[in-house]
Amino acid sequence: MNLINKKELKDCLKHLSGWIYKDGFLKKEICFNSYMDSIMFVNLIAQRAEELNHHPDLKISYCKIEVLFTSHDFGGVTHSCIKMAEKTETILSEFF
């Protein structure tokens, strides 16, 4: 698997609402209505990450989760990161 080039990444971000690219990571900050909703989201994304073997870095705050995808093996964003961001959006559709 290779890193996504800047043009392709820019095109992908057009279809990923609220996601940004910064410092080698694909990132999104999500605010939830309750702490338990945010924890439920973390558990759902963890299950999907295990299935696809591509795990996010997660920053957990009260009612707010920051999701970050990168390939530690390749040092940047790959197609697996994009796929997981898309799966994250599918999970989020259950909450909002």
mmCIF file of C-alpha atoms in Angstrom:
data_model
loop_
_atom_site.group_PDB
_atom_site.id
_atom_site.type_symbol
_atom_site.label_atom_id
_atom_site.label_comp_id
_atom_site.label_asym_id
_atom_site.label_seq_id
_atom_site.Cartn_x
_atom_site.Cartn_y
_atom_site.Cartn_z
ATOM 1 C CA MET A 1 0.000 0.000 0.000
ATOM 2 C CA ASN A 2 1.278 3.463 -0.894
ATOM 3 C CA LEU A 3 0.666 6.926 0.437
ATOM 4 C CA ILE A 4 -2.055 8.924 -1.277
ATOM 5 C CA ASN A 5 -0.705 11.813 -3.345
ATOM 6 C CA LYS A 6 -1.806 15.363 -2.521
ATOM 7 C CA LYS A 7 -4.202 15.694 -5.461
ATOM 8 C CA GLU A 8 -5.980 12.438 -4.680
ATOM 9 C CA LEU A 9 -6.143 13.343 -0.989
ATOM 10 C CA LYS A 10 -7.662 16.720 -1.840
ATOM 11 C CA ASP A 11 -10.304 14.986 -3.982
ATOM 12 C CA CYS A 12 -11.097 12.507 -1.204
ATOM 13 C CA LEU A 13 -11.513 15.284 1.363
ATOM 14 C CA LYS A 14 -14.233 16.868 -0.804
ATOM 15 C CA HIS A 15 -16.385 13.832 -0.012
ATOM 16 C CA LEU A 16 -15.511 13.526 3.686
ATOM 17 C CA SER A 17 -17.460 16.200 5.542
ATOM 18 C CA GLY A 18 -15.508 17.822 8.356
ATOM 19 C CA TRP A 19 -12.282 15.889 7.774
ATOM 20 C CA ILE A 20 -8.979 17.702 7.363
ATOM 21 C CA TYR A 21 -5.425 16.713 6.558
ATOM 22 C CA LYS A 22 -2.827 17.995 8.994
ATOM 23 C CA ASP A 23 0.654 16.844 10.003
ATOM 24 C CA GLY A 24 0.380 13.523 8.161
ATOM 25 C CA PHE A 25 -3.020 12.659 9.657
ATOM 26 C CA LEU A 26 -6.572 12.591 8.401
ATOM 27 C CA LYS A 27 -8.530 14.183 11.275
ATOM 28 C CA LYS A 28 -12.057 14.903 12.430
ATOM 29 C CA GLU A 29 -13.384 16.247 15.713
ATOM 30 C CA ILE A 30 -16.867 15.061 16.648
ATOM 31 C CA CYS A 31 -19.090 16.440 19.392
ATOM 32 C CA PHE A 32 -21.774 14.209 20.892
ATOM 33 C CA ASN A 33 -24.891 14.977 22.915
ATOM 34 C CA SER A 34 -23.707 12.891 25.850
ATOM 35 C CA TYR A 35 -20.591 11.276 27.204
ATOM 36 C CA MET A 36 -22.129 7.819 26.818
ATOM 37 C CA ASP A 37 -22.870 8.494 23.119
ATOM 38 C CA SER A 38 -19.216 9.378 22.610
ATOM 39 C CA ILE A 39 -18.097 6.165 24.334
ATOM 40 C CA MET A 40 -20.575 4.116 22.306
ATOM 41 C CA PHE A 41 -19.073 5.669 19.159
ATOM 42 C CA VAL A 42 -15.540 4.769 20.316
ATOM 43 C CA ASN A 43 -16.600 1.154 20.809
ATOM 44 C CA LEU A 44 -18.220 0.980 17.362
ATOM 45 C CA ILE A 45 -15.218 2.480 15.602
ATOM 46 C CA ALA A 46 -12.904 0.135 17.522
ATOM 47 C CA GLN A 47 -14.894 -2.873 16.281
ATOM 48 C CA ARG A 48 -14.704 -1.663 12.675
ATOM 49 C CA ALA A 49 -10.975 -0.931 13.001
ATOM 50 C CA GLU A 50 -10.369 -4.482 14.215
ATOM 51 C CA GLU A 51 -12.325 -5.904 11.269
ATOM 52 C CA LEU A 52 -10.333 -3.833 8.750
ATOM 53 C CA ASN A 53 -7.027 -3.970 10.686
ATOM 54 C CA HIS A 54 -6.537 -0.207 10.482
ATOM 55 C CA HIS A 55 -6.758 1.528 13.828
ATOM 56 C CA PRO A 56 -7.250 5.220 14.574
ATOM 57 C CA ASP A 57 -5.649 7.335 17.200
ATOM 58 C CA LEU A 58 -8.482 8.599 19.389
ATOM 59 C CA LYS A 59 -8.503 11.573 21.724
ATOM 60 C CA ILE A 60 -11.387 11.249 24.150
ATOM 61 C CA SER A 61 -12.822 14.255 25.973
ATOM 62 C CA TYR A 62 -16.169 14.876 27.591
ATOM 63 C CA CYS A 63 -18.702 14.551 24.731
ATOM 64 C CA LYS A 64 -15.951 15.106 22.140
ATOM 65 C CA ILE A 65 -13.818 12.626 20.224
ATOM 66 C CA GLU A 66 -10.976 13.463 17.868
ATOM 67 C CA VAL A 67 -10.358 10.705 15.312
ATOM 68 C CA LEU A 68 -6.995 10.571 13.543
ATOM 69 C CA PHE A 69 -5.976 8.174 10.784
ATOM 70 C CA THR A 70 -2.497 7.631 9.414
ATOM 71 C CA SER A 71 -0.402 4.671 8.404
ATOM 72 C CA HIS A 72 2.391 4.376 10.922
ATOM 73 C CA ASP A 73 4.062 1.870 8.566
ATOM 74 C CA PHE A 74 4.072 4.288 5.616
ATOM 75 C CA GLY A 75 4.211 7.614 7.468
ATOM 76 C CA GLY A 76 1.071 9.264 6.137
ATOM 77 C CA VAL A 77 -2.407 8.798 4.709
ATOM 78 C CA THR A 78 -3.169 5.689 2.636
ATOM 79 C CA HIS A 79 -6.292 4.281 1.002
ATOM 80 C CA SER A 80 -6.945 2.351 4.226
ATOM 81 C CA CYS A 81 -7.157 5.669 6.076
ATOM 82 C CA ILE A 82 -9.702 6.963 3.569
ATOM 83 C CA LYS A 83 -11.709 3.740 3.833
ATOM 84 C CA MET A 84 -11.774 4.001 7.628
ATOM 85 C CA ALA A 85 -12.815 7.663 7.459
ATOM 86 C CA GLU A 86 -15.707 6.603 5.222
ATOM 87 C CA LYS A 87 -16.634 3.827 7.677
ATOM 88 C CA THR A 88 -16.482 6.381 10.486
ATOM 89 C CA GLU A 89 -18.992 8.537 8.621
ATOM 90 C CA THR A 90 -21.299 5.535 8.295
ATOM 91 C CA ILE A 91 -21.070 4.934 12.044
ATOM 92 C CA LEU A 92 -21.744 8.627 12.728
ATOM 93 C CA SER A 93 -24.925 8.482 10.652
ATOM 94 C CA GLU A 94 -26.349 6.297 13.432
ATOM 95 C CA PHE A 95 -25.896 9.160 15.916
ATOM 96 C CA PHE A 96 -26.906 12.218 13.897
#
